[in-house]
């Protein structure tokens, strides 16, 4: 089953008198439960593609379907709600709230949505990511790898079908990167979640089921 699909996706930016074709006709199909990495040099269009796939920004042309829903046909408000319910984001700079402890950070999106915390599910995630001993700590007292595991736990807590990760290991050393990614993979498999991850790191990209390579806004390799 295809959970995420882009059709002839284009994103052009106006830059002074020029037009930057950040995405220039991209087709992607991602199956439910798949773990896909997106690789390419800086400026090739990776972040733009991830933003389009997650509905963080609108395309110039083309379509994105999440679970067969044409997300750009939604209003901004509809899209915001849809995104919150279906998509989890993980960024390079963890974005944890410094005055909240690990547990509070993890359940924050659930509470902001006004939903009831599924304690079993949250405990399961915390355990799988090896954070049980750390739940009362503040983010500042954690290593980079631990902070990213908290950010991953937070993105998984709302049970999104899709996780979109932009250079999630960009600030971590090689050993920690492998470890954190391994845990992300195990956890998402356990809950049958789909991951799309941007990375510069070829070793990290290898951990995915499949790699999509992008150059100058176009896909150059990978079987879509
Ligand atoms: P990557 O993530 O692969 O580094 P990006 O998707 O961030 O690439 O950028 C692709 C191209 O689009 C680059 O030339 C970049 O400078 C340009 N770009 C990205 N975002 C914007 C923006 N908001 N306004 C103008 N140009 C942008
Ligand atoms: P990354 O590729 O590490 O994810 P960004 O997405 O922040 O980094 O930016 C990628 C490229 O897009 C950079 O070259 C940046 O200068 C350009 N860019 C991002 N946002 C804008 C913007 N609002 N206006 C112009 N260029 C932008």
PDB file of C-alpha atoms and ligand atoms in Angstrom:
ATOM      1  CA  UNK A   1       0.000   0.000   0.000  1.00  0.00           C
ATOM      2  CA  UNK A   2       1.348   3.430  -1.004  1.00  0.00           C
ATOM      3  CA  UNK A   3       1.116   5.813   1.953  1.00  0.00           C
ATOM      4  CA  UNK A   4       3.018   8.766   0.496  1.00  0.00           C
ATOM      5  CA  UNK A   5       3.137   9.860  -3.107  1.00  0.00           C
ATOM      6  CA  UNK A   6       4.445  12.897  -4.995  1.00  0.00           C
ATOM      7  CA  UNK A   7       3.399  13.513  -8.602  1.00  0.00           C
ATOM      8  CA  UNK A   8       5.364  15.845 -10.861  1.00  0.00           C
ATOM      9  CA  UNK A   9       6.184  17.974  -7.843  1.00  0.00           C
ATOM     10  CA  UNK A  10       7.662  21.402  -8.548  1.00  0.00           C
ATOM     11  CA  UNK A  11       8.807  24.133  -6.206  1.00  0.00           C
ATOM     12  CA  UNK A  12      10.227  27.315  -7.651  1.00  0.00           C
ATOM     13  CA  UNK A  13      11.582  30.188  -5.577  1.00  0.00           C
ATOM     14  CA  UNK A  14      12.007  33.747  -6.814  1.00  0.00           C
ATOM     15  CA  UNK A  15      15.516  34.902  -6.101  1.00  0.00           C
ATOM     16  CA  UNK A  16      16.057  38.506  -7.245  1.00  0.00           C
ATOM     17  CA  UNK A  17      15.486  38.313 -11.003  1.00  0.00           C
ATOM     18  CA  UNK A  18      16.137  34.573 -11.152  1.00  0.00           C
ATOM     19  CA  UNK A  19      13.980  31.569 -10.492  1.00  0.00           C
ATOM     20  CA  UNK A  20      15.477  28.763  -8.397  1.00  0.00           C
ATOM     21  CA  UNK A  21      13.975  25.437  -9.395  1.00  0.00           C
ATOM     22  CA  UNK A  22      14.397  23.723  -6.010  1.00  0.00           C
ATOM     23  CA  UNK A  23      12.190  20.836  -7.201  1.00  0.00           C
ATOM     24  CA  UNK A  24      11.648  20.321 -10.884  1.00  0.00           C
ATOM     25  CA  UNK A  25       9.234  17.460 -11.521  1.00  0.00           C
ATOM     26  CA  UNK A  26       9.710  14.904  -8.770  1.00  0.00           C
ATOM     27  CA  UNK A  27       7.789  11.611  -8.608  1.00  0.00           C
ATOM     28  CA  UNK A  28       8.009   9.519  -5.454  1.00  0.00           C
ATOM     29  CA  UNK A  29       6.057   6.556  -4.130  1.00  0.00           C
ATOM     30  CA  UNK A  30       6.625   5.303  -0.606  1.00  0.00           C
ATOM     31  CA  UNK A  31       4.982   2.200   0.799  1.00  0.00           C
ATOM     32  CA  UNK A  32       3.538   1.891   4.268  1.00  0.00           C
ATOM     33  CA  UNK A  33       6.216   0.721   6.701  1.00  0.00           C
ATOM     34  CA  UNK A  34       9.082   1.572   4.353  1.00  0.00           C
ATOM     35  CA  UNK A  35      12.227   3.354   5.563  1.00  0.00           C
ATOM     36  CA  UNK A  36      13.532   5.587   2.777  1.00  0.00           C
ATOM     37  CA  UNK A  37      16.564   7.868   2.833  1.00  0.00           C
ATOM     38  CA  UNK A  38      16.941  10.957   0.664  1.00  0.00           C
ATOM     39  CA  UNK A  39      20.520  11.858  -0.228  1.00  0.00           C
ATOM     40  CA  UNK A  40      22.087  14.588  -2.342  1.00  0.00           C
ATOM     41  CA  UNK A  41      24.515  17.493  -2.110  1.00  0.00           C
ATOM     42  CA  UNK A  42      23.702  20.709  -0.254  1.00  0.00           C
ATOM     43  CA  UNK A  43      21.158  22.762  -2.198  1.00  0.00           C
ATOM     44  CA  UNK A  44      19.941  19.803  -4.280  1.00  0.00           C
ATOM     45  CA  UNK A  45      16.366  20.122  -2.961  1.00  0.00           C
ATOM     46  CA  UNK A  46      16.213  17.568  -0.127  1.00  0.00           C
ATOM     47  CA  UNK A  47      14.719  19.856   2.534  1.00  0.00           C
ATOM     48  CA  UNK A  48      12.288  21.336   0.042  1.00  0.00           C
ATOM     49  CA  UNK A  49      11.094  17.841  -0.895  1.00  0.00           C
ATOM     50  CA  UNK A  50      10.654  16.848   2.760  1.00  0.00           C
ATOM     51  CA  UNK A  51       8.756  20.066   3.484  1.00  0.00           C
ATOM     52  CA  UNK A  52       6.418  19.408   0.530  1.00  0.00           C
ATOM     53  CA  UNK A  53       5.860  15.767   1.526  1.00  0.00           C
ATOM     54  CA  UNK A  54       4.928  16.919   5.035  1.00  0.00           C
ATOM     55  CA  UNK A  55       2.747  19.796   3.878  1.00  0.00           C
ATOM     56  CA  UNK A  56       4.907  22.356   5.705  1.00  0.00           C
ATOM     57  CA  UNK A  57       4.909  24.452   2.559  1.00  0.00           C
ATOM     58  CA  UNK A  58       2.882  24.431  -0.671  1.00  0.00           C
ATOM     59  CA  UNK A  59       4.193  23.329  -4.052  1.00  0.00           C
ATOM     60  CA  UNK A  60       4.375  25.507  -7.172  1.00  0.00           C
ATOM     61  CA  UNK A  61       2.865  22.619  -9.122  1.00  0.00           C
ATOM     62  CA  UNK A  62       2.165  18.914  -8.750  1.00  0.00           C
ATOM     63  CA  UNK A  63       0.504  16.843  -6.063  1.00  0.00           C
ATOM     64  CA  UNK A  64       1.267  15.160  -2.779  1.00  0.00           C
ATOM     65  CA  UNK A  65      -0.969  12.344  -1.560  1.00  0.00           C
ATOM     66  CA  UNK A  66      -0.791  11.156   2.026  1.00  0.00           C
ATOM     67  CA  UNK A  67      -2.894   8.036   2.485  1.00  0.00           C
ATOM     68  CA  UNK A  68      -4.622   8.859  -0.850  1.00  0.00           C
ATOM     69  CA  UNK A  69      -5.537  12.350   0.349  1.00  0.00           C
ATOM     70  CA  UNK A  70      -4.500  15.245  -1.883  1.00  0.00           C
ATOM     71  CA  UNK A  71      -2.978  17.426   0.851  1.00  0.00           C
ATOM     72  CA  UNK A  72      -2.681  20.628  -1.198  1.00  0.00           C
ATOM     73  CA  UNK A  73      -6.432  20.595  -1.849  1.00  0.00           C
ATOM     74  CA  UNK A  74      -6.892  21.275   1.879  1.00  0.00           C
ATOM     75  CA  UNK A  75      -7.124  24.744   3.418  1.00  0.00           C
ATOM     76  CA  UNK A  76      -4.220  25.839   5.638  1.00  0.00           C
ATOM     77  CA  UNK A  77      -6.235  25.046   8.772  1.00  0.00           C
ATOM     78  CA  UNK A  78      -7.250  21.608   7.505  1.00  0.00           C
ATOM     79  CA  UNK A  79      -3.664  20.895   6.537  1.00  0.00           C
ATOM     80  CA  UNK A  80      -2.366  21.893   9.978  1.00  0.00           C
ATOM     81  CA  UNK A  81      -4.755  19.475  11.687  1.00  0.00           C
ATOM     82  CA  UNK A  82      -4.051  16.730   9.141  1.00  0.00           C
ATOM     83  CA  UNK A  83      -0.299  17.147   9.610  1.00  0.00           C
ATOM     84  CA  UNK A  84      -0.532  16.984  13.386  1.00  0.00           C
ATOM     85  CA  UNK A  85      -2.529  13.754  13.236  1.00  0.00           C
ATOM     86  CA  UNK A  86      -0.534  11.945  10.586  1.00  0.00           C
ATOM     87  CA  UNK A  87       3.034  13.173  10.451  1.00  0.00           C
ATOM     88  CA  UNK A  88       5.864  13.346  12.983  1.00  0.00           C
ATOM     89  CA  UNK A  89       8.876  15.564  12.356  1.00  0.00           C
ATOM     90  CA  UNK A  90      12.436  15.100  13.624  1.00  0.00           C
ATOM     91  CA  UNK A  91      15.015  17.832  12.994  1.00  0.00           C
ATOM     92  CA  UNK A  92      18.763  18.121  13.341  1.00  0.00           C
ATOM     93  CA  UNK A  93      18.513  20.451  16.342  1.00  0.00           C
ATOM     94  CA  UNK A  94      16.261  18.361  18.581  1.00  0.00           C
ATOM     95  CA  UNK A  95      14.051  21.417  19.433  1.00  0.00           C
ATOM     96  CA  UNK A  96      13.343  20.239  22.977  1.00  0.00           C
ATOM     97  CA  UNK A  97      11.789  22.607  25.515  1.00  0.00           C
ATOM     98  CA  UNK A  98      14.600  23.322  28.028  1.00  0.00           C
ATOM     99  CA  UNK A  99      12.369  23.907  31.062  1.00  0.00           C
ATOM    100  CA  UNK A 100      10.435  20.641  30.626  1.00  0.00           C
ATOM    101  CA  UNK A 101      11.817  17.272  31.640  1.00  0.00           C
ATOM    102  CA  UNK A 102      12.180  14.355  29.254  1.00  0.00           C
ATOM    103  CA  UNK A 103       8.744  12.889  29.952  1.00  0.00           C
ATOM    104  CA  UNK A 104       7.020  16.275  29.667  1.00  0.00           C
ATOM    105  CA  UNK A 105       8.772  16.945  26.356  1.00  0.00           C
ATOM    106  CA  UNK A 106       7.677  13.586  24.967  1.00  0.00           C
ATOM    107  CA  UNK A 107       3.985  14.006  25.840  1.00  0.00           C
ATOM    108  CA  UNK A 108       3.814  17.730  24.988  1.00  0.00           C
ATOM    109  CA  UNK A 109       2.378  17.316  21.443  1.00  0.00           C
ATOM    110  CA  UNK A 110      -0.313  14.968  22.757  1.00  0.00           C
ATOM    111  CA  UNK A 111      -1.292  17.527  25.385  1.00  0.00           C
ATOM    112  CA  UNK A 112      -1.201  20.429  22.917  1.00  0.00           C
ATOM    113  CA  UNK A 113      -3.642  18.457  20.781  1.00  0.00           C
ATOM    114  CA  UNK A 114      -5.891  18.064  23.814  1.00  0.00           C
ATOM    115  CA  UNK A 115      -5.673  14.284  23.572  1.00  0.00           C
ATOM    116  CA  UNK A 116      -5.506  11.697  26.306  1.00  0.00           C
ATOM    117  CA  UNK A 117      -2.050  10.195  26.861  1.00  0.00           C
ATOM    118  CA  UNK A 118      -1.885   6.513  25.956  1.00  0.00           C
ATOM    119  CA  UNK A 119       0.398   5.660  28.865  1.00  0.00           C
ATOM    120  CA  UNK A 120       1.168   2.139  27.677  1.00  0.00           C
ATOM    121  CA  UNK A 121       2.221   3.390  24.278  1.00  0.00           C
ATOM    122  CA  UNK A 122       4.357   6.212  25.667  1.00  0.00           C
ATOM    123  CA  UNK A 123       6.037   3.886  28.188  1.00  0.00           C
ATOM    124  CA  UNK A 124       6.699   1.398  25.417  1.00  0.00           C
ATOM    125  CA  UNK A 125       8.412   4.065  23.295  1.00  0.00           C
ATOM    126  CA  UNK A 126      10.445   5.319  26.263  1.00  0.00           C
ATOM    127  CA  UNK A 127      11.583   1.782  27.023  1.00  0.00           C
ATOM    128  CA  UNK A 128      12.415   0.927  23.408  1.00  0.00           C
ATOM    129  CA  UNK A 129      14.503   4.087  23.070  1.00  0.00           C
ATOM    130  CA  UNK A 130      16.308   3.362  26.351  1.00  0.00           C
ATOM    131  CA  UNK A 131      15.118   6.507  28.109  1.00  0.00           C
ATOM    132  CA  UNK A 132      13.493   4.981  31.211  1.00  0.00           C
ATOM    133  CA  UNK A 133      16.256   6.182  33.551  1.00  0.00           C
ATOM    134  CA  UNK A 134      16.157   9.691  32.103  1.00  0.00           C
ATOM    135  CA  UNK A 135      12.495  10.673  32.208  1.00  0.00           C
ATOM    136  CA  UNK A 136      12.960  13.199  35.050  1.00  0.00           C
ATOM    137  CA  UNK A 137      16.056  14.846  33.543  1.00  0.00           C
ATOM    138  CA  UNK A 138      16.097  18.221  31.838  1.00  0.00           C
ATOM    139  CA  UNK A 139      17.351  18.187  28.210  1.00  0.00           C
ATOM    140  CA  UNK A 140      20.499  20.165  29.147  1.00  0.00           C
ATOM    141  CA  UNK A 141      21.675  17.265  31.284  1.00  0.00           C
ATOM    142  CA  UNK A 142      21.578  14.841  28.360  1.00  0.00           C
ATOM    143  CA  UNK A 143      24.088  14.038  25.635  1.00  0.00           C
ATOM    144  CA  UNK A 144      23.285  14.881  22.017  1.00  0.00           C
ATOM    145  CA  UNK A 145      22.357  11.285  21.262  1.00  0.00           C
ATOM    146  CA  UNK A 146      20.051  11.133  24.266  1.00  0.00           C
ATOM    147  CA  UNK A 147      18.415  14.428  23.285  1.00  0.00           C
ATOM    148  CA  UNK A 148      17.779  13.140  19.784  1.00  0.00           C
ATOM    149  CA  UNK A 149      16.257   9.964  21.233  1.00  0.00           C
ATOM    150  CA  UNK A 150      13.881  12.182  23.231  1.00  0.00           C
ATOM    151  CA  UNK A 151      12.995  14.112  20.062  1.00  0.00           C
ATOM    152  CA  UNK A 152      12.322  10.799  18.305  1.00  0.00           C
ATOM    153  CA  UNK A 153      10.174   9.589  21.207  1.00  0.00           C
ATOM    154  CA  UNK A 154       8.211  12.851  21.014  1.00  0.00           C
ATOM    155  CA  UNK A 155       7.639  12.450  17.271  1.00  0.00           C
ATOM    156  CA  UNK A 156       6.421   8.862  17.781  1.00  0.00           C
ATOM    157  CA  UNK A 157       4.208   9.547  20.812  1.00  0.00           C
ATOM    158  CA  UNK A 158       1.272  10.860  18.783  1.00  0.00           C
ATOM    159  CA  UNK A 159       1.349   7.629  16.708  1.00  0.00           C
ATOM    160  CA  UNK A 160       1.876   9.307  13.323  1.00  0.00           C
ATOM    161  CA  UNK A 161       1.787   6.994  10.323  1.00  0.00           C
ATOM    162  CA  UNK A 162       4.740   8.872   8.805  1.00  0.00           C
ATOM    163  CA  UNK A 163       7.958  10.208  10.342  1.00  0.00           C
ATOM    164  CA  UNK A 164       9.845  12.847   8.353  1.00  0.00           C
ATOM    165  CA  UNK A 165      13.405  13.394   9.562  1.00  0.00           C
ATOM    166  CA  UNK A 166      15.721  16.164   8.323  1.00  0.00           C
ATOM    167  CA  UNK A 167      19.376  15.260   9.065  1.00  0.00           C
ATOM    168  CA  UNK A 168      18.413  13.651  12.392  1.00  0.00           C
ATOM    169  CA  UNK A 169      22.003  12.583  13.053  1.00  0.00           C
ATOM    170  CA  UNK A 170      23.638  15.758  11.705  1.00  0.00           C
ATOM    171  CA  UNK A 171      24.986  16.751  15.125  1.00  0.00           C
ATOM    172  CA  UNK A 172      25.967  13.279  16.329  1.00  0.00           C
ATOM    173  CA  UNK A 173      29.207  11.325  16.048  1.00  0.00           C
ATOM    174  CA  UNK A 174      29.274   8.263  13.846  1.00  0.00           C
ATOM    175  CA  UNK A 175      28.782   5.644  16.576  1.00  0.00           C
ATOM    176  CA  UNK A 176      25.924   7.561  18.227  1.00  0.00           C
ATOM    177  CA  UNK A 177      24.329   8.166  14.820  1.00  0.00           C
ATOM    178  CA  UNK A 178      24.228   4.422  14.101  1.00  0.00           C
ATOM    179  CA  UNK A 179      22.822   3.752  17.557  1.00  0.00           C
ATOM    180  CA  UNK A 180      20.088   6.401  17.384  1.00  0.00           C
ATOM    181  CA  UNK A 181      19.106   5.420  13.854  1.00  0.00           C
ATOM    182  CA  UNK A 182      19.028   1.750  14.828  1.00  0.00           C
ATOM    183  CA  UNK A 183      16.603   2.607  17.630  1.00  0.00           C
ATOM    184  CA  UNK A 184      14.457   4.767  15.333  1.00  0.00           C
ATOM    185  CA  UNK A 185      14.288   1.840  12.917  1.00  0.00           C
ATOM    186  CA  UNK A 186      13.369  -0.732  15.568  1.00  0.00           C
ATOM    187  CA  UNK A 187      10.725   1.526  17.123  1.00  0.00           C
ATOM    188  CA  UNK A 188       9.104   2.480  13.829  1.00  0.00           C
ATOM    189  CA  UNK A 189       9.025  -1.167  12.716  1.00  0.00           C
ATOM    190  CA  UNK A 190       7.346  -2.099  15.964  1.00  0.00           C
ATOM    191  CA  UNK A 191       4.549   0.412  15.308  1.00  0.00           C
ATOM    192  CA  UNK A 192       4.488  -0.098  11.512  1.00  0.00           C
ATOM    193  CA  UNK A 193       5.465   3.507  10.860  1.00  0.00           C
ATOM    194  CA  UNK A 194       6.953   4.879   7.646  1.00  0.00           C
ATOM    195  CA  UNK A 195      10.180   6.903   7.737  1.00  0.00           C
ATOM    196  CA  UNK A 196      11.541   9.344   5.204  1.00  0.00           C
ATOM    197  CA  UNK A 197      14.941  10.668   6.244  1.00  0.00           C
ATOM    198  CA  UNK A 198      17.315  13.216   4.746  1.00  0.00           C
ATOM    199  CA  UNK A 199      20.986  12.552   5.328  1.00  0.00           C
ATOM    200  CA  UNK A 200      24.380  13.661   4.030  1.00  0.00           C
ATOM    201  CA  UNK A 201      25.933  10.538   5.515  1.00  0.00           C
ATOM    202  CA  UNK A 202      26.163   7.578   3.135  1.00  0.00           C
ATOM    203  CA  UNK A 203      26.694   5.114   6.000  1.00  0.00           C
ATOM    204  CA  UNK A 204      23.512   6.298   7.673  1.00  0.00           C
ATOM    205  CA  UNK A 205      21.658   6.195   4.339  1.00  0.00           C
ATOM    206  CA  UNK A 206      22.565   2.488   4.074  1.00  0.00           C
ATOM    207  CA  UNK A 207      20.411   1.746   7.115  1.00  0.00           C
ATOM    208  CA  UNK A 208      17.298   2.547   5.076  1.00  0.00           C
ATOM    209  CA  UNK A 209      15.420   0.025   2.923  1.00  0.00           C
ATOM    210  CA  UNK A 210      15.895   2.273  -0.078  1.00  0.00           C
ATOM    211  CA  UNK A 211      17.706   5.447  -1.108  1.00  0.00           C
ATOM    212  CA  UNK A 212      16.361   8.252  -3.259  1.00  0.00           C
ATOM    213  CA  UNK A 213      19.081  10.457  -4.751  1.00  0.00           C
ATOM    214  CA  UNK A 214      18.276  14.021  -5.720  1.00  0.00           C
ATOM    215  CA  UNK A 215      20.362  16.434  -7.797  1.00  0.00           C
ATOM    216  CA  UNK A 216      19.358  19.915  -8.961  1.00  0.00           C
ATOM    217  CA  UNK A 217      15.746  19.290  -7.981  1.00  0.00           C
ATOM    218  CA  UNK A 218      15.402  16.003  -9.829  1.00  0.00           C
ATOM    219  CA  UNK A 219      15.608  12.377  -8.793  1.00  0.00           C
ATOM    220  CA  UNK A 220      18.615  10.744 -10.393  1.00  0.00           C
ATOM    221  CA  UNK A 221      18.633   7.292  -8.914  1.00  0.00           C
ATOM    222  CA  UNK A 222      16.445   4.943  -6.950  1.00  0.00           C
ATOM    223  CA  UNK A 223      13.425   3.015  -8.104  1.00  0.00           C
ATOM    224  CA  UNK A 224      10.965   5.745  -7.061  1.00  0.00           C
TER     225      UNK A 224
HETATM  226  P1  LIG B   1      19.014  20.805   0.438  1.00  0.00           P
HETATM  227  O1  LIG B   1      18.089  20.481   1.550  1.00  0.00           O
HETATM  228  O2  LIG B   1      19.295  19.652  -0.459  1.00  0.00           O
HETATM  229  O3  LIG B   1      20.268  21.480   0.907  1.00  0.00           O
HETATM  230  P2  LIG B   1      17.070  22.848  -0.233  1.00  0.00           P
HETATM  231  O4  LIG B   1      15.812  22.140  -0.526  1.00  0.00           O
HETATM  232  O5  LIG B   1      17.214  23.456   1.109  1.00  0.00           O
HETATM  233  O6  LIG B   1      18.287  21.867  -0.525  1.00  0.00           O
HETATM  234  O7  LIG B   1      17.306  23.976  -1.334  1.00  0.00           O
HETATM  235  C1  LIG B   1      17.164  23.762  -2.726  1.00  0.00           C
HETATM  236  C2  LIG B   1      17.385  25.066  -3.472  1.00  0.00           C
HETATM  237  O8  LIG B   1      16.335  25.977  -3.193  1.00  0.00           O
HETATM  238  C3  LIG B   1      18.658  25.800  -3.079  1.00  0.00           C
HETATM  239  O9  LIG B   1      19.156  26.443  -4.229  1.00  0.00           O
HETATM  240  C4  LIG B   1      18.199  26.813  -2.057  1.00  0.00           C
HETATM  241  O10 LIG B   1      19.045  27.902  -1.989  1.00  0.00           O
HETATM  242  C5  LIG B   1      16.830  27.159  -2.576  1.00  0.00           C
HETATM  243  N1  LIG B   1      15.882  27.534  -1.498  1.00  0.00           N
HETATM  244  C6  LIG B   1      15.447  26.724  -0.503  1.00  0.00           C
HETATM  245  N2  LIG B   1      14.553  27.354   0.262  1.00  0.00           N
HETATM  246  C7  LIG B   1      14.413  28.589  -0.279  1.00  0.00           C
HETATM  247  C8  LIG B   1      13.630  29.718   0.048  1.00  0.00           C
HETATM  248  N3  LIG B   1      12.771  29.698   1.063  1.00  0.00           N
HETATM  249  N4  LIG B   1      13.732  30.813  -0.733  1.00  0.00           N
HETATM  250  C9  LIG B   1      14.564  30.841  -1.787  1.00  0.00           C
HETATM  251  N5  LIG B   1      15.340  29.814  -2.144  1.00  0.00           N
HETATM  252  C10 LIG B   1      15.274  28.707  -1.406  1.00  0.00           C
HETATM  253  P1  LIG B   2      19.603  22.290   5.045  1.00  0.00           P
HETATM  254  O1  LIG B   2      19.907  22.063   3.614  1.00  0.00           O
HETATM  255  O2  LIG B   2      20.795  22.023   5.933  1.00  0.00           O
HETATM  256  O3  LIG B   2      18.351  21.645   5.518  1.00  0.00           O
HETATM  257  P2  LIG B   2      18.168  24.822   4.929  1.00  0.00           P
HETATM  258  O4  LIG B   2      16.978  24.066   4.477  1.00  0.00           O
HETATM  259  O5  LIG B   2      18.051  25.715   6.108  1.00  0.00           O
HETATM  260  O6  LIG B   2      19.429  23.880   5.220  1.00  0.00           O
HETATM  261  O7  LIG B   2      18.668  25.694   3.735  1.00  0.00           O
HETATM  262  C1  LIG B   2      19.109  25.110   2.547  1.00  0.00           C
HETATM  263  C2  LIG B   2      19.421  26.181   1.531  1.00  0.00           C
HETATM  264  O8  LIG B   2      18.248  26.947   1.240  1.00  0.00           O
HETATM  265  C3  LIG B   2      20.469  27.146   1.994  1.00  0.00           C
HETATM  266  O9  LIG B   2      21.358  27.367   0.921  1.00  0.00           O
HETATM  267  C4  LIG B   2      19.705  28.392   2.356  1.00  0.00           C
HETATM  268  O10 LIG B   2      20.480  29.531   2.118  1.00  0.00           O
HETATM  269  C5  LIG B   2      18.519  28.320   1.419  1.00  0.00           C
HETATM  270  N1  LIG B   2      17.355  28.937   2.041  1.00  0.00           N
HETATM  271  C6  LIG B   2      16.612  28.420   3.027  1.00  0.00           C
HETATM  272  N2  LIG B   2      15.641  29.251   3.363  1.00  0.00           N
HETATM  273  C7  LIG B   2      15.793  30.335   2.559  1.00  0.00           C
HETATM  274  C8  LIG B   2      15.079  31.551   2.414  1.00  0.00           C
HETATM  275  N3  LIG B   2      14.017  31.844   3.163  1.00  0.00           N
HETATM  276  N4  LIG B   2      15.473  32.413   1.483  1.00  0.00           N
HETATM  277  C9  LIG B   2      16.530  32.129   0.719  1.00  0.00           C
HETATM  278  N5  LIG B   2      17.236  31.005   0.791  1.00  0.00           N
HETATM  279  C10 LIG B   2      16.876  30.121   1.717  1.00  0.00           C
END
